[in-house]
Every structure is written in C-alpha cells, then in structure tokens.
Amino acid sequence: MKIMNCPLNGPRNISEFVYGGEVKPMPDMVNCSDKEWAEYVFYYDNTIRIVQEWWFHSPSGYWFIAERHTASDEILKTYDPSEIFKERVDFEMKAKPAQEVVS
Amino acid sequence: MDFYNLSSAVELRRSQLAVGSPELINSKISMHDHTLFSRVGFRGRGVASFLREQGISVPNVPNQSVVTAAGVLVLRLSNTEFWLIDTDKSQHEFIEALELASKGVTNVYRLYCQHSHGCFLVKGKNTPNMFAKVCGVDLSEKVFECSSIAQTSVARVNAIIAKQVILDEEGYFVLSDIAGSQHLWNAISDASAEFN
Amino acid sequence: MRGYNRLPNSTGLFINPEKPVNFTFEGKTYQGVEGDTIASALIANDQWLMSRSFKYHRPRGPLTMAGQDANTLVQLENEPNVLADRSSIVNDMNVLGQNYNGSLEHDKDDKLGYAGRFMPVGFYYRAFYKPKGVWDKWEPVIRKKAGLGYADLSFTPTYHDKAYLFCDLAVIGAGPAGLAAALKAADAGANVLLVDENPIIGGALTYHRFDIPGKKAQSLREELTEKVLNHANIQTLTNATCNAWFADNYLPVIQGNRMYKVRAKQCVIASGAFEQHVVFRNNDVPGVVMSSAAMRLMSQYAVKPGNKAVVLTGNDDGYYCALELAKNGVDVSLIIDMRKEGASSELQSAVASIGLEVRLNSTVYEALPSSDKKHLSGVMVHDISGKGSVSQKGVKVDCDLLCMSSGYMPVYQLLCQAGAKLSYNDDSALFSLTNLPDNCQIAGSVNGIHDLDAVVRDGELAAHYSLLSLGLETVEPQPVHCKVKTNFEWPIFKHPKGKDFVDFDEDLQAKDIVNATRLGYRDIQLVKRFSTVGMGPSQGRHSALPTARLVADATNRTVTETGVTTARPPFVPEKLANIAGRIFNPHKYTPMHKRHLELGAHMIPAGVWRRPAYYGSPAERDDVIQRESVMVRNAVGMIDVSTLGGLEVRGPDAAEFVNRIYTFAFLKQPVGKTRYAVLTNEQGVVIDDGVACRIEDDHYYITATTSGVDAVYREMTKWNAQWRLDVDIANVTSAFSAVNVAGPLSRKVLEKVCSDVDLSNEGFPYLGYREGTIQGVPVRLLRVGFVGELGYEIHMPSLFGETLWDLLMEAGKEFDMKPFGVETQRLLRLEKGHIIVSQDTDGMSHPGELSLDWAISRKKPFFIGNRSVDIVMAREQTRKLVGFKLDAKSSRPKEGHIVLASNTQVDCAITGNVTSSEFSTTLNANIGMAFVGINQQEIGSKFPIRVDNGELVMAEVVPLPFYDVDNARQEVL
C-alpha cells in the first residue's frame, strides 16, 4: 500500500486519505462561456505531468495539497493549502450575460 | 439563545458499550472504558492563549500531549485544536468551568468531543504488539514516544491514540466515534486475546 | 533412523531423528521423523510416486524438494493441493494423492498419454467450440478430468489474522547474501527483519556444496547463523513467505495463520535462483530431479536419494552434486557434461580422484522408465551434435536417479513487481534485473552472482545502499564481480516421440510451444494464454526460461525481446483465509440500540449504521408498517433519527458560508428558525439535503443525510480551505442523538417532559428551532414536518440518548405511543411527497427535475452548483420526478422498475424508473414516485411501468403531496 506524507500527521497508509480532485482555478463564473465552465467542471488533462491534488486526511479531518507525477505516481511534496490560498475569496453579484443558445 | 452546556447532567450520562468484564481483557493487556469521564475540546486561533490564560500549559506542537498536575490530559490535535480529558474522574468541575469560561471568547469554538467520542484506556506491556494487529502506525516503544499522538485508523475506524504516563503507569488513550465504540472494543479485545 | 533410505552419517538439518512420526499415504502407514516433509518421509520409505500429471496422468515424483513444482501436490483430509515437499508430517496425518481415476498406483486415465498426439496445443480451444453449444456438453466431462483435489465443505473455521510489522530494512531470503546484508545493516544500527520460507536460515548453505572439500557451506552457515540469531537488531521470521512486493515496500509475509503486513523503509531482495531442468524425452519420470533436490534430500533430511545416480550438468554445480552423492554412498555411474570444455581442472581431478567418469559434450536424450513406468531405470546418452541436436546413436546407462543442473533462473517475481526490468544476456545465458526503485536492492544469486565469496559481498553491498538511504553510517564495500558461469545456453533436446516436457504442471512439450508460435502466437503473453504454459501451480518457475528460449528461436528474435510473462502476486498460492482473516467491518449503533433490540426491532443496515426497519417480525412486515403508520397519523409515534448527519458552522462568516454552500438564501434567515437546505455539486446535481437551524447570528446547526454527511463535511472544509472565511466547521453527527416524536398527540408527550420551552403553536411554530432542557439535559428542538404530522425532532448530546429515550417512552405511555421504524418513516414521508436524496435522486438529478426550483435563490452571487444549475435548467428537459398512484389491487411496482414511453409499442424507449413505492393504508392505494419522460408529467395522465414478470401497469400522475395537500396537519395544529 502506498504511503503519503501528511503535512500534519506524517507518513501514513494511503487508505487513510480521501482524494479531492485536482487543484483547478475556478473561471469567472458569471462571465465565462458555457464551454469554459464545462471545461472546468468536467474535463481533465490526463497527461503525463506533475499535478496538484487535494487530499484529505480522514482521521484528523485535514485537507492539504499534494504534488504527484501522473506516470511514476511519485508524490513529490505535500503542503498546507494556505501556501496557495492566502487571501479571502469573495463573490460579487454581477449582471448575467445574455443566455447562450444551447445546441 | 442560552448557552448550551455540554457538561451538564453528568449523572444522566450512559455509555452504550455492552462490556462483559469492563476493566480487564487478560493478564497482559487491560482496557478501561472512560467514555463517561469528562472532557472538553476547543478549536480556533484563540484557543492556545485562552488555555494559557486559564493556567493550563499546552503542548508546543500538534500531535503531542501533556498532563496537568491535577491529572487532566491536554491533547494538541492541530495548530488550533485542543482536547482536555479527565483521566481519573475527579476533574468534572474543572472541565465544566472551562467549558463555561470559553463562552463568548473570540476565536474559541467549543467542540463536542464529550459526546461524539468514546474513550478507552489501554494498558500493558504488549499493547504496541496488539495495536500492530489493528493499526497501520508503528506504536512500538522506540518509535512512538510517550506524549505522542497518532490520529489514524484503528480496526478501520478513525481514532486518536495518545500515549501518556498517568499515575506512573504508561497507557494509551483511544478516542473514537462513540457510535462505533462497540466495534472498536470488540476488535481490540480480539486482538489482545493472544497476549494472555 | 526411520525409513530405510536414511543416510547413516548425516544428521539432516531439518529433522530430529529421535522423534518418529506415523502417517498414512494412500491408506498405507509410513514412518518418518519430526521435521520431515511428506515428500522426504515418503522418499525415505522409497515411495517416489506422489501424483499424476494434470493432462496425461503420468506418474510424477518430487522434482525440486523445495515446493517449486506441482509434482508433489497431495490431498490432506481438510485441504487440497498441499505441496508434499513443503508440508511437514504430523502424527496420524492422512495423505492422499489427487487427480487420478482409480488409485494413484493404478490410474485408469494414464492411457491419456497415448492420445497425446490427438490433443495438440490449444486442443480444448480448438476442439470443443463447434458446433455451437457442444462446449456445454463437454465442459462437465473435461472439468471432472481436469480437477485436482477436493474441498472439505464441512470444515471448521480456523483463526487467521493479520498484523503490521515495521522495520528499517526487510531482507527477503536468508541465504548467504541475505544473511550478510542483514548483519551489515544491523551492525550499523538498522532495525532489520529477515524473512525466509525454510524452517532454518541459511538458504543454499543448508544444502549446496561450494567447494571440493565440502566444508565451506557448513562453516559459513554456522558462523552467520550464530551472529544473526543473536543480533539484537535482527528479527527473523522462518517458515514465512513474502508473497508480493507492493508500493513503498508493503510486503505481505505469510507465516502460518498470520499474514504480516510488513512496512519496510528499505528492502533487500535476496530471493535466490531456481535451478532449471533439461528438456529431453521422459524428463518427468520419478527419479529425475534437480541436482539441488538431491542435495536437499541428503543435507536437510538425511535421505539417500538413490542407489545408482547419473548427473547431467551444464555447469560446475553438477560436479559438486556428484561429489556429495558419492560422499553419501550413492554410486555415481556417470557425469554427463553438456559443455565441450567441461569443469575447472581442480574439479575434474577431484571427481577423477574418486573414480567418477565424466562424458563431455553429451546429454541425456531420453530417460527410460521402469516396466511399471513409476521410476527411472536408465538413461540414453547421446553426443551433442549442435544446438539442440544429438548424434544418432546413444548408449544406455542404468540408474535410478538422474540429477539435472542446467543453470538457474533468478527468482525475479518480487523484483519485477517492484518495477525491475528483465533482460537476457546471451553470453551468460542468464536473465538479469535492472531499474529497481530506490528503496529496493537486489543481492546474491538472484542478481546473477554465484561465487560464494561474491554472494556475501553482494549482500553487504545491498545493505550499504540501504544504509545510505536510511541515513546511517556505512563504508562502501568493494564492487562485486562474479566470473562463474552457471547457465548452459541450450539445454533443450526435442525428441521426435515427444514427452520432452517444458512445463510439467500442464504437460506441455517442446513441440507445443513451437507449434503455438507457428499458429501465429508470437507474443510470449499470447503463447502463454493459448498453450497455458506457466499457468499451473509452479507459475513458470521452470517453464519460463525454456519457453522464452524456444519462442525466441522459433520467431528469430532475442530472448530479451521475447521476455517472460508478467509475474503477478501472489508468489505462492495464498489461502483465502489469510486474506479474509480478521477483516474489520465497522458498524455504528445509536445510543438507543439496546432499546430497539428489547422492543423487537427488525434491524437493517443503513450505510455503516444499524437501524430499526420496524418493530416486529419480518414475516409480518407489511402489517407492521401499516400499523405503525396509522399510529403516527392518528396518535403519536417516536422514531430514532440519531443517524441523521449533523454539522455546525460557527463564526462571523457563518451565514455567508452557509449561503455559499446551499442553494437557498440564508443571510436573512431569522434566529430560531429552520430552513430547508439543498446541496448541489459543481455539476449542478443534487447531492444532499437537510435542515439549517440558525441558533445565533453566527451559529448554524445543519442536518444532513445519514450517508452523505461525511462527504458534505469534506466539501465544506475543502471549500473553506480556498475561501478562507472566518468560520469553524464541525461534524457533530455522533455528538447528537435525536428522535422525532410525530403525530397529532406529539405536543402532549413533549409537554410532559420539557417545561422550559413554550410549545404552543404560537410560541413554537412550524419550522421553529428552540433550545431547552429535559430533566436538566440540554436539548435542541426542531419543529419539523417530514412525516406530515405535528412533530418535534429532539436532538440531545449522545451520552443522554438512552436516558431521554426512556423518559419519552414513559411520557408517551398514556397516549399509547410506540416507536416506529425507518421503513414506516419512508412510507409516511412518501405520502407527503418528500424526496430522499440518493433514493429518489440519481447522479444526474438537477433541482428542476425534482421540482426543487423553489429552494434555489437567484438573488445571491454564488452557491456551489450555481452556474451548472443555470445551464442544465435552461436546456430542453428530458424527465421529471412525479408522484403516481395505482389502484390498491394493482400489482405494486418496486423501486427500480422501469417507466416506458408507450404501453403499445414494443420497442419503445425507457423514459424513467420508479424511485419509491409502497402501499398506503391512509390513502388506500399504491403510491410512489418515479422519473417519467418530460411529456408524461401531466397531472391525471397515465404512464406504463413494467413490473415483475414483464407485466405492464398504468400509473396515474398525481399532484404531490398525496396526503394533506394544504400541510394543515403539520403547520397549524
């Protein structure tokens, strides 16, 4: 069984963790096109590279970010999400664009 | 709304554990149900200083514990989360007072560990070997030092294992979802049987 | 000494000659000694025949004496397919042969061999599939012929378990390389685990001869064993098999009834090498063995393997075997060396000095069985005239033992699982392993090192690299070179009459492999699947190398290009009990669990929880549910809803946070009120729902579905790891237990126990939230309408759950209040048209399909599924969840039954499915909810449901709720 290093709890069996998807920036929800939104929600690159992923250490309820190589499956580093998400995020009400035609 | 006191009605608490011989598994490993002993937890950026203001020393880093002179075990589970556990059923008033004192303190959120978690104390020389049968973290003497905490999976349920010396005797406190207590009690009893 | 083939002047490392053990084989009683395997004890008694081969039922005896072949599979009373050369005898053990028709000695199926030419490779695939259906007829016959042992279905379960074992370094294999590695690492301070499958450590040192005087192995074994067993830093597991290599050195090691889950920081694999056989006609006759097997019999069991021996070799090890045989009183008639040049001059003179004859550039072309076919009686020796070809004329040499040494195959299985690459060196005729991961080292003969001094140094070198990775101090040893050549390039001598076996397990001959390539199967993986080579119990331990050579030769490729088939775990057959032993199945009980059992509840799983379905016997399910539902509708009932998820959100941003997570508007929700909360994911699909209670401006208590709460909690905390709002989020599911007291009389029950809350309709209206106490216990009260009657959810800290249950049951007595179960609750809420997320929804259900538009706020900048909900709801809709009704006498649809577009058109589309269905006494009708096509949703219209046995019923679409359309009962009482 694979071992992952939790930034809070140290190296643990991978079965203690829950995968939380890739770290992806959300597009501007109000102004992006349907296609851009669908790209964000549904599509993944699935190429050989280093990905940033969300992982959750279940026994301690702790989310962190892991950088993993998709071919070798090697986990290169793990760190607290505050290293990426430093600022409070707010959403603002904006006028919606005209409804797009759905083909 | 009125402050909702989790420490109240101590005499009406009941453990749901159906334990045959509650205090002893065998001559080499003993397990005690401490679920009804008082405890309280806090989380938030202000907790460490709140506890210090209350005269309680806290561990400097996560996943470490200390014991107060009065026998209260202080667990630090993350940078901002602390649990305090009465180890000999004598500190209920202290715990209750602490819970009440936290009311309205900024960045101090009371946790519900009194009621969300069951608590066992496991003792005996073979305890690390027993844990190796139910837990994937190395708890052996050399590796898992006294005062260490492991937040991990025991018999496939999430649990907190804290090793500490209480009254000159080393023991492992196991805290886990109260609804799964019976499962965990049975699994540890089963794993302990061979060490008789 | 027991058994008349015991050696007088050898002790046998594995046995205790003082302790006789009696057992039976095929009904006949034999005596062996403690430490004997079944096979060694039988050979000591001159019983070589132990099994019949899989396909042709040929007589077979031990080949390796190390559990590496299928020739010794026997049946114990309660266990089939036991390796006789690995399994120790115990007193009164009854052993039988397997795979015969009649008896092992007289197998009526042994004539199948004569039909061999009519059963070519791929025979089953080619012969039994035409005409269509014929396989069904043949299958039982073939399966009967092909079956091995039998399983005892009346067995008594035995205790098996697992345990983690943690170490700095795991050394797999306690031969000279493994011992040296363990010692060096342990001396440097590493905590070492040493694993070996044999009863004592030493590996080849326990049987092999490494020098002419025959002293080296013993002295080195004694020296290393002494040090290892007394080293404080080394833990040794013997009779233990490392059965796989998994990521990050996770090594399952099976020892008896326990599977150790070894967690090693570093790993040295010193798994050794399998000695390889020579392919010639009748190379499977009992008495034809690996040289190492003969050596094991002598050194480990003090058994004399034969009286008159011939050694067939392609390396120097055959000469050592001959010396060992001679030393133990076996008459060695001839050493046949396949090489032109022969052995080293020292060895040549050593064998010459004791009068042994050597014949170079020759081979055995055919083994000659005795008249009863059950043992070797002689061999035909021919000169080698070219690669795989021999001279016309041969000479016959009488013998009852033939020892083969054609070279070695590294025990590559674990290493390949670790990611090593195999490549073949044409000069050494040997596979080698490269590209290992950083946490895994290789040492000894598996690394192609065979000179004993070099093997020891190779072990130390592997330990050195492990120590470097562990950060421990180490001095680099000298690099290791080994010039000993062990493998003869082409030990394959096809015979026109066949029975020149490549794979003993599957009775595959050299021509079978070649023919598979001629039929177009060039890839080694396809050759394996077509011919079944390497698929038997020995998993290619001896067939992989000759197969690779034959396929490479037949397809004009190199052996590296051909390669070998993948060696997946497990390394040796693994009992299911080892995997199943002590599996943990966590389950959760509510604090009232004991009470439910006392009240005769029928408990059912609800996720990891156990919940009362209803209170009564399953035989009376329908009646009990209807009775319980009538009680709630007309009086009062109580249900344990402790399994409901609970989440707390506190802090200055609590309302802002809840407003972002759920679809409704929460910023202006008043304190003391609850609000329905729907959660959509980023795809716009409804994934959970609950009730959000605003306790304070900065404090929410939110319920969630039993099965969904953990995921909701994860979602919440993950979002806030990005948003960084000033809130604390806690999962309080287990901290609170809860009951729902429901029915027209519920207020009266609650009034009896709770005096500090104004329970009047004005003081505590529908959808209100209050806090109070019951006998000093703090409780949270939610006025809810899930089952459609006046009702209160009472949430209390879990340690009080049982106490309050008892109090409420007592208070309800005068109103005849009884508990009701979750199935009754499902009926009651169905009558009210309330959906259960994940029962009435699926992975595509957006709020529009569920008519939840009212629960979505359009006036806020964000909620999780916001944009996707907009997109999917703007599209042309395809289905809708509706309520339906059927006459009480109609067949009742079941959940999952399909909704069709038409009741007349046979091949019409499926437009939906039934999600909930039950009979309602209150309505005297079958009612339910179903997804229907978008044009089937009109109230009053009918749509077809296909129920059991293909029957079509026409259900009428009715408005929801079915019961109490104005919600008068829950709201205004």
mmCIF file of N, CA, C and O in Angstrom, chain C residues 1 6-12 298 302-304 324-330:
data_model
loop_
_atom_site.group_PDB
_atom_site.id
_atom_site.type_symbol
_atom_site.label_atom_id
_atom_site.label_comp_id
_atom_site.label_asym_id
_atom_site.label_seq_id
_atom_site.Cartn_x
_atom_site.Cartn_y
_atom_site.Cartn_z
ATOM 1 N N MET C 1 17.291 -44.293 12.958
ATOM 2 C CA MET C 1 16.699 -43.515 11.866
ATOM 3 C C MET C 1 15.541 -44.280 11.252
ATOM 4 O O MET C 1 15.580 -45.491 11.082
ATOM 5 N N ARG C 6 17.544 -43.672 4.911
ATOM 6 C CA ARG C 6 18.232 -42.606 5.647
ATOM 7 C C ARG C 6 19.742 -42.807 5.573
ATOM 8 O O ARG C 6 20.237 -43.939 5.593
ATOM 9 N N LEU C 7 20.435 -41.691 5.524
ATOM 10 C CA LEU C 7 21.889 -41.759 5.484
ATOM 11 C C LEU C 7 22.418 -42.002 6.887
ATOM 12 O O LEU C 7 21.979 -41.361 7.835
ATOM 13 N N PRO C 8 23.364 -42.892 7.023
ATOM 14 C CA PRO C 8 23.861 -43.195 8.361
ATOM 15 C C PRO C 8 24.757 -42.097 8.937
ATOM 16 O O PRO C 8 24.745 -41.839 10.133
ATOM 17 N N ASN C 9 25.484 -41.409 8.084
ATOM 18 C CA ASN C 9 26.482 -40.480 8.630
ATOM 19 C C ASN C 9 26.098 -39.016 8.448
ATOM 20 O O ASN C 9 26.933 -38.135 8.471
ATOM 21 N N SER C 10 24.817 -38.751 8.199
ATOM 22 C CA SER C 10 24.374 -37.369 8.087
ATOM 23 C C SER C 10 23.223 -37.163 9.049
ATOM 24 O O SER C 10 22.419 -38.063 9.275
ATOM 25 N N THR C 11 23.142 -35.977 9.642
ATOM 26 C CA THR C 11 22.087 -35.742 10.629
ATOM 27 C C THR C 11 20.825 -35.178 9.999
ATOM 28 O O THR C 11 19.732 -35.455 10.453
ATOM 29 N N GLY C 12 20.946 -34.409 8.943
ATOM 30 C CA GLY C 12 19.760 -33.784 8.365
ATOM 31 C C GLY C 12 19.389 -32.543 9.150
ATOM 32 O O GLY C 12 18.932 -32.629 10.277
ATOM 33 N N MET C 298 19.648 -35.013 0.925
ATOM 34 C CA MET C 298 20.766 -35.517 1.722
ATOM 35 C C MET C 298 21.063 -34.610 2.922
ATOM 36 O O MET C 298 21.159 -35.082 4.046
ATOM 37 N N ALA C 302 18.620 -36.025 5.515
ATOM 38 C CA ALA C 302 19.422 -37.246 5.647
ATOM 39 C C ALA C 302 18.798 -38.411 4.896
ATOM 40 O O ALA C 302 18.762 -39.539 5.369
ATOM 41 N N VAL C 303 18.265 -38.102 3.730
ATOM 42 C CA VAL C 303 17.654 -39.154 2.903
ATOM 43 C C VAL C 303 18.585 -39.439 1.732
ATOM 44 O O VAL C 303 19.097 -38.526 1.084
ATOM 45 N N LYS C 304 18.783 -40.722 1.488
ATOM 46 C CA LYS C 304 19.600 -41.136 0.340
ATOM 47 C C LYS C 304 18.698 -41.124 -0.889
ATOM 48 O O LYS C 304 17.700 -41.849 -0.945
ATOM 49 N N GLU C 324 28.965 -34.867 -3.620
ATOM 50 C CA GLU C 324 28.118 -35.005 -2.438
ATOM 51 C C GLU C 324 27.420 -36.369 -2.440
ATOM 52 O O GLU C 324 27.329 -37.038 -1.403
ATOM 53 N N LEU C 325 26.960 -36.769 -3.638
ATOM 54 C CA LEU C 325 26.300 -38.073 -3.757
ATOM 55 C C LEU C 325 27.281 -39.181 -3.378
ATOM 56 O O LEU C 325 26.966 -40.088 -2.602
ATOM 57 N N ALA C 326 28.486 -39.064 -3.945
ATOM 58 C CA ALA C 326 29.495 -40.100 -3.689
ATOM 59 C C ALA C 326 29.832 -40.160 -2.204
ATOM 60 O O ALA C 326 29.962 -41.240 -1.617
ATOM 61 N N LYS C 327 29.962 -38.954 -1.602
ATOM 62 C CA LYS C 327 30.284 -38.916 -0.183
ATOM 63 C C LYS C 327 29.237 -39.656 0.644
ATOM 64 O O LYS C 327 29.525 -40.282 1.669
ATOM 65 N N ASN C 328 27.978 -39.595 0.203
ATOM 66 C CA ASN C 328 26.882 -40.211 0.949
ATOM 67 C C ASN C 328 26.582 -41.635 0.492
ATOM 68 O O ASN C 328 25.509 -42.171 0.782
ATOM 69 N N GLY C 329 27.510 -42.190 -0.251
ATOM 70 C CA GLY C 329 27.384 -43.605 -0.559
ATOM 71 C C GLY C 329 26.542 -43.940 -1.771
ATOM 72 O O GLY C 329 26.174 -45.084 -1.976
ATOM 73 N N VAL C 330 26.217 -42.933 -2.566
ATOM 74 C CA VAL C 330 25.481 -43.214 -3.800
ATOM 75 C C VAL C 330 26.499 -43.532 -4.897
ATOM 76 O O VAL C 330 27.502 -42.830 -5.040
#
